[in-house]
CSV table of N, CA and C in Angstrom, one decimal:
chain,number,residue,atom,x,y,z
X,1,MET,N,111.4,106.0,136.9
X,1,MET,CA,110.4,105.3,136.2
X,1,MET,C,109.6,106.3,135.3
X,2,ALA,N,109.9,106.3,134.1
X,2,ALA,CA,109.2,107.2,133.1
X,2,ALA,C,107.9,106.5,132.8
X,3,GLN,N,107.1,107.2,132.0
X,3,GLN,CA,105.8,106.7,131.6
X,3,GLN,C,105.9,105.3,131.1
X,4,GLY,N,106.9,105.0,130.3
X,4,GLY,CA,107.1,103.7,129.7
X,4,GLY,C,107.3,102.7,130.8
X,5,ASP,N,108.0,103.1,131.9
X,5,ASP,CA,108.2,102.2,133.1
X,5,ASP,C,106.9,101.9,133.8
X,6,SER,N,106.0,102.8,133.9
X,6,SER,CA,104.7,102.6,134.6
X,6,SER,C,103.9,101.6,133.8
X,7,ASP,N,104.1,101.5,132.5
X,7,ASP,CA,103.4,100.5,131.6
X,7,ASP,C,103.8,99.1,132.0
X,8,MET,N,104.9,98.9,132.7
X,8,MET,CA,105.4,97.6,133.1
X,8,MET,C,104.8,97.1,134.4
X,9,ARG,N,104.2,98.0,135.1
X,9,ARG,CA,103.6,97.6,136.4
X,9,ARG,C,102.4,96.7,136.2
X,10,LYS,N,102.3,95.7,137.0
X,10,LYS,CA,101.2,94.7,137.0
X,10,LYS,C,100.0,95.1,137.9
X,11,LYS,N,100.4,96.0,138.9
X,11,LYS,CA,99.4,96.4,139.9
X,11,LYS,C,99.5,97.9,140.0
X,12,PRO,N,98.4,98.6,140.3
X,12,PRO,CA,98.4,100.1,140.4
X,12,PRO,C,98.9,100.5,141.8
X,13,ASN,N,99.3,101.7,141.9
X,13,ASN,CA,99.6,102.4,143.2
X,13,ASN,C,98.5,103.4,143.5
X,14,ILE,N,98.2,103.5,144.8
X,14,ILE,CA,97.2,104.5,145.2
X,14,ILE,C,97.8,105.4,146.3
X,15,LEU,N,97.6,106.7,146.2
X,15,LEU,CA,97.9,107.6,147.3
X,15,LEU,C,96.7,108.0,148.0
X,16,ILE,N,96.7,107.9,149.3
X,16,ILE,CA,95.5,108.3,150.1
X,16,ILE,C,96.1,109.5,150.9
X,17,THR,N,95.5,110.7,150.6
X,17,THR,CA,95.9,111.9,151.3
X,17,THR,C,94.7,112.6,151.9
X,18,GLY,N,95.0,113.7,152.7
X,18,GLY,CA,94.0,114.4,153.3
X,18,GLY,C,94.5,115.0,154.6
X,19,THR,N,93.8,116.0,155.1
X,19,THR,CA,94.2,116.6,156.4
X,19,THR,C,94.3,115.6,157.5
X,20,PRO,N,95.3,115.7,158.4
X,20,PRO,CA,95.3,114.8,159.6
X,20,PRO,C,93.9,114.7,160.2
X,21,GLY,N,93.6,113.5,160.5
X,21,GLY,CA,92.3,113.2,161.2
X,21,GLY,C,91.2,112.8,160.2
X,22,THR,N,91.4,112.8,158.9
X,22,THR,CA,90.4,112.4,157.9
X,22,THR,C,90.2,110.9,157.7
X,23,GLY,N,91.1,110.1,158.3
X,23,GLY,CA,90.9,108.7,158.2
X,23,GLY,C,91.8,108.0,157.2
X,24,LYS,N,93.0,108.7,156.9
X,24,LYS,CA,93.9,108.1,155.9
X,24,LYS,C,94.4,106.7,156.3
X,25,THR,N,94.9,106.7,157.5
X,25,THR,CA,95.6,105.4,158.0
X,25,THR,C,94.5,104.3,158.1
X,26,THR,N,93.4,104.7,158.7
X,26,THR,CA,92.3,103.7,158.8
X,26,THR,C,91.9,103.1,157.5
X,27,THR,N,91.7,104.0,156.5
X,27,THR,CA,91.3,103.6,155.2
X,27,THR,C,92.3,102.8,154.5
X,28,ALA,N,93.6,103.3,154.5
X,28,ALA,CA,94.7,102.6,153.9
X,28,ALA,C,94.9,101.2,154.5
X,29,SER,N,94.9,101.1,155.8
X,29,SER,CA,95.1,99.8,156.4
X,29,SER,C,94.0,98.8,156.0
X,30,ALA,N,92.7,99.3,156.1
X,30,ALA,CA,91.6,98.4,155.7
X,30,ALA,C,91.7,98.0,154.2
X,31,LEU,N,92.0,99.0,153.4
X,31,LEU,CA,92.1,98.7,152.0
X,31,LEU,C,93.3,97.7,151.7
X,32,ALA,N,94.4,97.9,152.3
X,32,ALA,CA,95.5,97.0,152.2
X,32,ALA,C,95.1,95.5,152.6
X,33,GLU,N,94.4,95.5,153.7
X,33,GLU,CA,94.0,94.1,154.2
X,33,GLU,C,93.0,93.5,153.2
X,34,ALA,N,92.1,94.3,152.6
X,34,ALA,CA,91.1,93.8,151.7
X,34,ALA,C,91.7,93.4,150.3
X,35,THR,N,92.8,94.0,149.9
X,35,THR,CA,93.3,93.8,148.6
X,35,THR,C,94.7,93.1,148.6
X,36,GLN,N,95.3,92.9,149.8
X,36,GLN,CA,96.6,92.3,149.9
X,36,GLN,C,97.7,93.2,149.2
X,37,PHE,N,97.4,94.5,149.1
X,37,PHE,CA,98.4,95.5,148.7
X,37,PHE,C,99.2,95.9,149.9
X,38,ARG,N,100.4,96.5,149.7
X,38,ARG,CA,101.3,97.0,150.7
X,38,ARG,C,100.8,98.4,151.2
X,39,HIS,N,100.7,98.5,152.5
X,39,HIS,CA,100.3,99.9,153.0
X,39,HIS,C,101.6,100.5,153.5
X,40,ILE,N,101.9,101.7,153.0
X,40,ILE,CA,103.1,102.5,153.3
X,40,ILE,C,102.6,103.8,154.0
X,41,ASN,N,102.8,103.8,155.3
X,41,ASN,CA,102.4,105.0,156.1
X,41,ASN,C,103.7,105.9,156.1
X,42,ILE,N,103.7,107.0,155.4
X,42,ILE,CA,104.9,107.8,155.3
X,42,ILE,C,105.4,108.3,156.7
X,43,GLY,N,104.5,108.7,157.5
X,43,GLY,CA,104.9,109.1,158.9
X,43,GLY,C,105.7,108.1,159.6
X,44,ASP,N,105.2,106.8,159.6
X,44,ASP,CA,105.9,105.7,160.2
X,44,ASP,C,107.3,105.5,159.5
X,45,LEU,N,107.3,105.5,158.2
X,45,LEU,CA,108.5,105.3,157.4
X,45,LEU,C,109.6,106.3,157.8
X,46,VAL,N,109.2,107.5,157.9
X,46,VAL,CA,110.1,108.6,158.2
X,46,VAL,C,110.7,108.4,159.6
X,47,LYS,N,109.9,107.9,160.6
X,47,LYS,CA,110.5,107.6,161.9
X,47,LYS,C,111.4,106.4,161.9
X,48,GLU,N,110.9,105.3,161.3
X,48,GLU,CA,111.6,104.1,161.3
X,48,GLU,C,113.0,104.2,160.6
X,49,LYS,N,113.0,104.9,159.5
X,49,LYS,CA,114.2,105.0,158.7
X,49,LYS,C,115.0,106.3,158.8
X,50,ASN,N,114.6,107.1,159.8
X,50,ASN,CA,115.3,108.4,160.0
X,50,ASN,C,115.3,109.3,158.7
X,51,LEU,N,114.2,109.4,158.0
X,51,LEU,CA,114.1,110.2,156.8
X,51,LEU,C,113.6,111.6,157.0
X,52,HIS,N,114.3,112.2,158.0
X,52,HIS,CA,113.8,113.6,158.4
X,52,HIS,C,115.0,114.4,158.7
X,53,ASP,N,114.7,115.7,158.8
X,53,ASP,CA,115.8,116.7,159.1
X,53,ASP,C,115.6,117.3,160.5
X,54,GLY,N,115.0,116.5,161.4
X,54,GLY,CA,114.9,117.0,162.8
X,54,GLY,C,113.4,117.1,163.2
X,55,TRP,N,113.2,117.8,164.3
X,55,TRP,CA,111.8,117.9,164.9
X,55,TRP,C,111.4,119.3,164.8
X,56,ASP,N,110.1,119.5,164.5
X,56,ASP,CA,109.5,120.8,164.4
X,56,ASP,C,108.7,121.0,165.7
X,57,ASP,N,109.2,121.8,166.6
X,57,ASP,CA,108.5,122.0,167.9
X,57,ASP,C,107.2,122.7,167.8
X,58,GLN,N,107.1,123.6,166.8
X,58,GLN,CA,105.8,124.4,166.6
X,58,GLN,C,104.6,123.4,166.3
X,59,PHE,N,104.9,122.5,165.3
X,59,PHE,CA,103.9,121.6,164.8
X,59,PHE,C,103.9,120.2,165.4
X,60,ASP,N,104.9,120.0,166.3
X,60,ASP,CA,105.0,118.8,167.1
X,60,ASP,C,105.1,117.5,166.1
X,61,CYS,N,106.0,117.6,165.2
X,61,CYS,CA,106.2,116.6,164.2
X,61,CYS,C,107.6,116.6,163.6
X,62,TYR,N,108.0,115.5,162.9
X,62,TYR,CA,109.3,115.5,162.2
X,62,TYR,C,109.2,116.4,161.0
X,63,ILE,N,110.3,116.9,160.6
X,63,ILE,CA,110.5,117.7,159.3
X,63,ILE,C,111.0,116.6,158.3
X,64,ILE,N,110.1,116.1,157.5
X,64,ILE,CA,110.5,115.1,156.6
X,64,ILE,C,111.5,115.6,155.5
X,65,ASN,N,112.4,114.7,155.2
X,65,ASN,CA,113.3,115.0,154.0
X,65,ASN,C,112.7,114.3,152.8
X,66,GLU,N,112.0,115.1,152.0
X,66,GLU,CA,111.3,114.6,150.9
X,66,GLU,C,112.2,113.8,149.9
X,67,ASP,N,113.4,114.3,149.7
X,67,ASP,CA,114.3,113.5,148.8
X,67,ASP,C,114.6,112.1,149.3
X,68,LEU,N,114.9,112.1,150.6
X,68,LEU,CA,115.2,110.8,151.2
X,68,LEU,C,114.0,109.8,151.2
X,69,VAL,N,112.8,110.4,151.4
X,69,VAL,CA,111.6,109.6,151.3
X,69,VAL,C,111.4,109.0,149.9
X,70,CYS,N,111.6,109.9,148.9
X,70,CYS,CA,111.4,109.4,147.5
X,70,CYS,C,112.5,108.4,147.1
X,71,ASP,N,113.7,108.6,147.5
X,71,ASP,CA,114.8,107.6,147.3
X,71,ASP,C,114.4,106.3,147.9
X,72,GLU,N,113.9,106.3,149.1
X,72,GLU,CA,113.6,105.1,149.8
X,72,GLU,C,112.5,104.3,149.1
X,73,LEU,N,111.5,105.0,148.5
X,73,LEU,CA,110.4,104.4,147.9
X,73,LEU,C,110.5,104.0,146.4
X,74,GLU,N,111.5,104.6,145.7
X,74,GLU,CA,111.5,104.5,144.3
X,74,GLU,C,111.3,103.0,143.8
X,75,ASP,N,112.1,102.1,144.2
X,75,ASP,CA,112.0,100.7,143.7
X,75,ASP,C,110.7,100.0,144.1
X,76,ILE,N,110.2,100.3,145.3
X,76,ILE,CA,109.0,99.7,145.8
X,76,ILE,C,107.8,100.2,144.9
X,77,MET,N,107.8,101.5,144.6
X,77,MET,CA,106.8,102.1,143.8
X,77,MET,C,106.8,101.5,142.4
X,78,GLU,N,107.9,101.2,141.8
X,78,GLU,CA,108.0,100.6,140.5
X,78,GLU,C,107.3,99.3,140.4
X,79,GLU,N,107.3,98.6,141.5
X,79,GLU,CA,106.7,97.2,141.5
X,79,GLU,C,105.2,97.3,141.4
X,80,GLY,N,104.6,98.4,142.0
X,80,GLY,CA,103.1,98.5,142.0
X,80,GLY,C,102.6,97.8,143.2
X,81,GLY,N,101.3,97.9,143.4
X,81,GLY,CA,100.6,97.2,144.5
X,81,GLY,C,100.8,97.9,145.9
X,82,ASN,N,100.9,99.2,145.8
X,82,ASN,CA,101.2,100.0,147.0
X,82,ASN,C,100.0,101.0,147.3
X,83,ILE,N,99.7,101.1,148.6
X,83,ILE,CA,98.8,102.2,149.1
X,83,ILE,C,99.6,103.1,150.0
X,84,VAL,N,99.9,104.3,149.5
X,84,VAL,CA,100.7,105.2,150.3
X,84,VAL,C,99.7,106.2,151.0
X,85,ASP,N,100.1,106.4,152.3
X,85,ASP,CA,99.2,107.2,153.2
X,85,ASP,C,100.1,108.3,153.7
X,86,TYR,N,99.7,109.6,153.3
X,86,TYR,CA,100.4,110.8,153.9
X,86,TYR,C,99.5,112.0,153.7
X,87,HIS,N,99.7,113.0,154.6
X,87,HIS,CA,98.9,114.2,154.5
X,87,HIS,C,99.4,115.2,153.5
X,88,GLY,N,100.5,115.0,152.8
X,88,GLY,CA,100.9,115.8,151.7
X,88,GLY,C,101.0,115.0,150.5
X,89,CYS,N,101.1,115.6,149.3
X,89,CYS,CA,101.2,114.8,148.1
X,89,CYS,C,102.0,115.5,147.0
X,90,ASP,N,102.4,116.7,147.1
X,90,ASP,CA,103.0,117.5,146.0
X,90,ASP,C,104.5,117.1,145.8
X,91,PHE,N,105.1,116.3,146.6
X,91,PHE,CA,106.5,116.0,146.4
X,91,PHE,C,106.8,114.6,145.8
X,92,PHE,N,105.7,113.8,145.8
X,92,PHE,CA,105.9,112.5,145.2
X,92,PHE,C,105.8,112.6,143.6
X,93,PRO,N,106.7,111.8,142.9
X,93,PRO,CA,106.6,111.9,141.5
X,93,PRO,C,105.2,111.5,140.9
X,94,GLU,N,104.7,112.3,140.0
X,94,GLU,CA,103.4,112.0,139.4
X,94,GLU,C,103.3,110.6,138.9
X,95,ARG,N,104.4,110.1,138.3
X,95,ARG,CA,104.4,108.8,137.7
X,95,ARG,C,104.1,107.6,138.6
X,96,TRP,N,104.2,107.8,139.9
X,96,TRP,CA,104.1,106.8,140.9
X,96,TRP,C,102.6,106.3,141.0
X,97,PHE,N,101.7,107.2,140.8
X,97,PHE,CA,100.3,106.9,141.2
X,97,PHE,C,99.3,106.8,140.1
X,98,ASP,N,98.4,105.8,140.2
X,98,ASP,CA,97.4,105.6,139.2
X,98,ASP,C,96.0,106.2,139.8
X,99,GLN,N,96.0,106.4,141.1
X,99,GLN,CA,94.8,107.0,141.7
X,99,GLN,C,95.3,107.8,142.9
X,100,VAL,N,94.7,109.0,143.1
X,100,VAL,CA,95.0,109.9,144.2
X,100,VAL,C,93.7,110.2,144.9
X,101,VAL,N,93.6,109.7,146.1
X,101,VAL,CA,92.3,109.9,146.9
X,101,VAL,C,92.6,110.9,148.0
X,102,VAL,N,91.7,111.9,148.0
X,102,VAL,CA,91.8,113.0,149.0
X,102,VAL,C,90.6,112.8,149.9
X,103,LEU,N,90.8,112.4,151.1
X,103,LEU,CA,89.7,112.2,152.1
X,103,LEU,C,89.3,113.5,152.7
X,104,GLN,N,88.1,113.8,152.8
X,104,GLN,CA,87.5,115.0,153.4
X,104,GLN,C,86.6,114.7,154.5
X,105,THR,N,86.6,115.5,155.5
X,105,THR,CA,85.8,115.3,156.7
X,105,THR,C,85.1,116.6,157.2
X,106,ASP,N,83.9,116.5,157.6
X,106,ASP,CA,83.2,117.6,158.1
X,106,ASP,C,84.0,118.3,159.3
X,107,ASN,N,83.9,119.6,159.4
X,107,ASN,CA,84.8,120.3,160.3
X,107,ASN,C,84.5,119.9,161.8
X,108,SER,N,83.2,119.7,162.1
X,108,SER,CA,82.9,119.3,163.5
X,108,SER,C,83.5,117.9,163.9
X,109,VAL,N,83.4,117.0,162.9
X,109,VAL,CA,83.9,115.7,163.1
X,109,VAL,C,85.4,115.7,163.2
X,110,LEU,N,86.0,116.5,162.3
X,110,LEU,CA,87.5,116.6,162.3
X,110,LEU,C,88.0,117.2,163.6
X,111,TYR,N,87.4,118.3,164.1
X,111,TYR,CA,87.8,118.9,165.3
X,111,TYR,C,87.8,117.9,166.5
X,112,ASP,N,86.7,117.1,166.6
X,112,ASP,CA,86.6,116.1,167.6
X,112,ASP,C,87.7,115.1,167.5
X,113,ARG,N,88.0,114.6,166.3
X,113,ARG,CA,89.1,113.6,166.1
X,113,ARG,C,90.4,114.2,166.5
X,114,LEU,N,90.7,115.4,166.1
X,114,LEU,CA,92.0,116.0,166.4
X,114,LEU,C,92.2,116.3,167.9
X,115,SER,N,91.1,116.7,168.5
X,115,SER,CA,91.1,117.0,170.0
X,115,SER,C,91.4,115.7,170.7
X,116,LYS,N,90.7,114.6,170.3
X,116,LYS,CA,90.9,113.3,171.0
X,116,LYS,C,92.4,112.8,170.8
X,117,ARG,N,93.1,113.3,169.8
X,117,ARG,CA,94.5,112.9,169.6
X,117,ARG,C,95.4,113.7,170.5
X,118,GLY,N,94.8,114.7,171.2
X,118,GLY,CA,95.6,115.5,172.1
X,118,GLY,C,96.4,116.6,171.4
X,119,TYR,N,96.0,117.0,170.2
X,119,TYR,CA,96.7,118.0,169.5
X,119,TYR,C,96.5,119.4,170.2
X,120,SER,N,97.5,120.2,170.1
X,120,SER,CA,97.4,121.6,170.6
X,120,SER,C,96.4,122.4,169.8
X,121,GLU,N,95.9,123.5,170.4
X,121,GLU,CA,95.0,124.3,169.8
X,121,GLU,C,95.6,124.9,168.5
X,122,THR,N,96.9,125.2,168.5
X,122,THR,CA,97.5,125.7,167.3
X,122,THR,C,97.5,124.7,166.2
X,123,LYS,N,97.8,123.5,166.5
X,123,LYS,CA,97.9,122.4,165.5
X,123,LYS,C,96.5,122.1,165.0
X,124,ILE,N,95.5,122.1,165.9
X,124,ILE,CA,94.1,121.9,165.5
X,124,ILE,C,93.7,123.0,164.6
X,125,SER,N,93.9,124.2,164.9
X,125,SER,CA,93.5,125.4,164.1
X,125,SER,C,94.2,125.3,162.7
X,126,ASN,N,95.4,125.0,162.7
X,126,ASN,CA,96.1,124.9,161.4
X,126,ASN,C,95.5,123.8,160.5
X,127,ASN,N,95.2,122.6,161.1
X,127,ASN,CA,94.6,121.5,160.3
X,127,ASN,C,93.2,121.8,159.9
X,128,MET,N,92.4,122.5,160.8
X,128,MET,CA,91.1,122.9,160.4
X,128,MET,C,91.1,123.9,159.3
X,129,GLU,N,92.0,124.8,159.3
X,129,GLU,CA,92.1,125.8,158.1
X,129,GLU,C,92.4,125.0,156.8
X,130,CYS,N,93.3,124.1,156.9
X,130,CYS,CA,93.6,123.3,155.7
X,130,CYS,C,92.4,122.6,155.2
X,131,GLU,N,91.6,122.0,156.0
X,131,GLU,CA,90.4,121.3,155.6
X,131,GLU,C,89.4,122.3,155.0
X,132,ILE,N,89.1,123.4,155.7
X,132,ILE,CA,88.1,124.4,155.3
X,132,ILE,C,88.5,124.9,153.9
X,133,PHE,N,89.8,125.2,153.7
X,133,PHE,CA,90.2,125.8,152.4
X,133,PHE,C,90.6,124.7,151.4
X,134,GLN,N,90.3,123.5,151.7
X,134,GLN,CA,90.6,122.4,150.8
X,134,GLN,C,92.0,122.4,150.2
X,135,VAL,N,92.9,122.7,151.1
X,135,VAL,CA,94.3,122.8,150.7
X,135,VAL,C,94.9,121.5,150.0
X,136,LEU,N,94.6,120.4,150.6
X,136,LEU,CA,95.1,119.2,150.1
X,136,LEU,C,94.4,118.7,148.8
X,137,LEU,N,93.2,119.0,148.6
X,137,LEU,CA,92.5,118.7,147.4
X,137,LEU,C,93.1,119.6,146.3
X,138,GLU,N,93.3,120.9,146.6
X,138,GLU,CA,94.0,121.7,145.5
X,138,GLU,C,95.4,121.3,145.2
X,139,GLU,N,96.1,120.9,146.3
X,139,GLU,CA,97.5,120.4,146.1
X,139,GLU,C,97.5,119.2,145.1
X,140,ALA,N,96.5,118.3,145.4
X,140,ALA,CA,96.4,117.1,144.6
X,140,ALA,C,96.1,117.4,143.1
X,141,LYS,N,95.1,118.3,142.9
X,141,LYS,CA,94.7,118.7,141.6
X,141,LYS,C,95.9,119.4,140.8
X,142,GLU,N,96.7,120.1,141.5
X,142,GLU,CA,97.8,120.8,140.9
X,142,GLU,C,99.0,119.9,140.6
X,143,SER,N,99.1,118.7,141.3
X,143,SER,CA,100.2,117.9,141.2
X,143,SER,C,100.0,116.6,140.4
X,144,TYR,N,98.7,116.3,140.1
X,144,TYR,CA,98.4,115.0,139.4
X,144,TYR,C,97.4,115.3,138.3
X,145,PRO,N,97.4,114.4,137.3
X,145,PRO,CA,96.4,114.6,136.2
X,145,PRO,C,94.9,114.6,136.8
X,146,GLU,N,94.1,115.4,136.2
X,146,GLU,CA,92.7,115.5,136.7
X,146,GLU,C,92.0,114.2,136.8
X,147,GLY,N,92.2,113.3,135.8
X,147,GLY,CA,91.4,112.1,135.8
X,147,GLY,C,91.8,111.1,136.9
X,148,ILE,N,92.8,111.3,137.7
X,148,ILE,CA,93.2,110.3,138.7
X,148,ILE,C,92.9,110.8,140.1
X,149,VAL,N,92.5,112.1,140.3
X,149,VAL,CA,92.3,112.7,141.6
X,149,VAL,C,90.8,112.5,141.9
X,150,VAL,N,90.5,112.0,143.1
X,150,VAL,CA,89.1,111.8,143.5
X,150,VAL,C,89.0,112.2,145.0
X,151,ALA,N,88.0,113.0,145.3
X,151,ALA,CA,87.7,113.4,146.7
X,151,ALA,C,86.6,112.5,147.3
X,152,LEU,N,86.8,111.9,148.5
X,152,LEU,CA,85.8,111.1,149.1
X,152,LEU,C,85.5,111.5,150.5
X,153,ARG,N,84.3,111.5,150.9
X,153,ARG,CA,83.9,111.9,152.3
X,153,ARG,C,84.4,110.8,153.2
X,154,SER,N,84.7,111.3,154.4
X,154,SER,CA,85.2,110.3,155.4
X,154,SER,C,84.8,110.8,156.8
X,155,ASP,N,83.5,110.9,157.0
X,155,ASP,CA,82.9,111.4,158.3
X,155,ASP,C,82.6,110.3,159.2
X,156,SER,N,82.3,109.1,158.7
X,156,SER,CA,81.8,108.1,159.6
X,156,SER,C,82.4,106.7,159.2
X,157,ILE,N,82.1,105.7,160.0
X,157,ILE,CA,82.5,104.3,159.7
X,157,ILE,C,81.8,103.9,158.4
X,158,ASP,N,80.5,104.3,158.1
X,158,ASP,CA,79.9,104.0,156.9
X,158,ASP,C,80.6,104.6,155.7
X,159,ASP,N,81.0,105.8,155.8
X,159,ASP,CA,81.8,106.4,154.7
X,159,ASP,C,83.1,105.6,154.4
X,160,ILE,N,83.8,105.3,155.5
X,160,ILE,CA,85.0,104.6,155.3
X,160,ILE,C,84.8,103.2,154.7
X,161,THR,N,83.7,102.5,155.1
X,161,THR,CA,83.4,101.2,154.5
X,161,THR,C,83.0,101.4,153.0
X,162,ASN,N,82.3,102.4,152.7
X,162,ASN,CA,81.9,102.6,151.3
X,162,ASN,C,83.1,103.0,150.5
X,163,ASN,N,84.0,103.8,151.1
X,163,ASN,CA,85.3,104.2,150.4
X,163,ASN,C,86.1,102.9,150.1
X,164,ILE,N,86.2,102.1,151.0
X,164,ILE,CA,87.0,100.8,150.9
X,164,ILE,C,86.4,100.0,149.8
X,165,ALA,N,85.1,99.9,149.7
X,165,ALA,CA,84.4,99.1,148.7
X,165,ALA,C,84.7,99.7,147.3
X,166,THR,N,84.5,101.1,147.2
X,166,THR,CA,84.8,101.8,146.0
X,166,THR,C,86.2,101.6,145.5
X,167,LEU,N,87.2,101.7,146.4
X,167,LEU,CA,88.6,101.6,146.0
X,167,LEU,C,89.0,100.2,145.7
X,168,THR,N,88.4,99.2,146.4
X,168,THR,CA,88.7,97.8,146.1
X,168,THR,C,88.2,97.5,144.7
X,169,HIS,N,87.0,97.9,144.4
X,169,HIS,CA,86.4,97.7,143.1
X,169,HIS,C,87.3,98.3,142.0
X,170,TRP,N,87.8,99.6,142.3
X,170,TRP,CA,88.7,100.2,141.3
X,170,TRP,C,90.0,99.4,141.1
X,171,LEU,N,90.5,98.9,142.2
X,171,LEU,CA,91.8,98.2,142.2
X,171,LEU,C,91.6,96.9,141.4
X,172,THR,N,90.5,96.2,141.6
X,172,THR,CA,90.3,94.9,141.0
X,172,THR,C,89.9,95.0,139.5
X,173,THR,N,89.5,96.2,139.1
X,173,THR,CA,89.1,96.4,137.7
X,173,THR,C,90.2,97.2,136.9
X,174,TRP,N,91.2,97.6,137.6
X,174,TRP,CA,92.3,98.4,137.0
X,174,TRP,C,93.1,97.5,136.0
X,175,GLN,N,93.3,98.1,134.8
X,175,GLN,CA,94.1,97.5,133.8
X,175,GLN,C,95.1,98.5,133.3
X,176,ASN,N,96.3,98.1,133.2
X,176,ASN,CA,97.4,98.9,132.8
X,176,ASN,C,97.4,98.9,131.2
X,177,VAL,N,96.7,99.8,130.6
X,177,VAL,CA,96.7,99.9,129.2
X,177,VAL,C,97.7,100.9,128.7
X,178,PRO,N,98.7,100.5,128.0
X,178,PRO,CA,99.7,101.4,127.5
X,178,PRO,C,99.2,102.4,126.5
């Protein structure tokens, strides 16, 4: 789907990214419900469709096969109306997204969320470092045009509610101007 192809989309696509524990799935699910867009949780998709190259014992997760994921999503993304939820963003084609949202969370809040998930200290430490050094925000800025990347706070239910309202407004006012 080249730039000309994205002009044919009737609805935009949004990527919601951020360190694990920042509220991506909560935000994406609520936004999908509010807008009737399709929520695509990449972690779930990888498990359901076997789009991985095995298990990483160190990080206690699947090693996703980025090519298989992109092949699986290509036609769906061309249609528009998708909210993609994943903690990475640099392997998705730039042309897929009209808005890239990087959720950010205060370190103390993030630590508590990750601990409650039962993450190992190594996994918590790795994710905390990613958040402290804003790894995913930098990845998004390097991978997508400056005008479509936005960072939003996600420390509380109020933040998530405000983010959903902001993104719902953006979705309803989006116009695909060639």
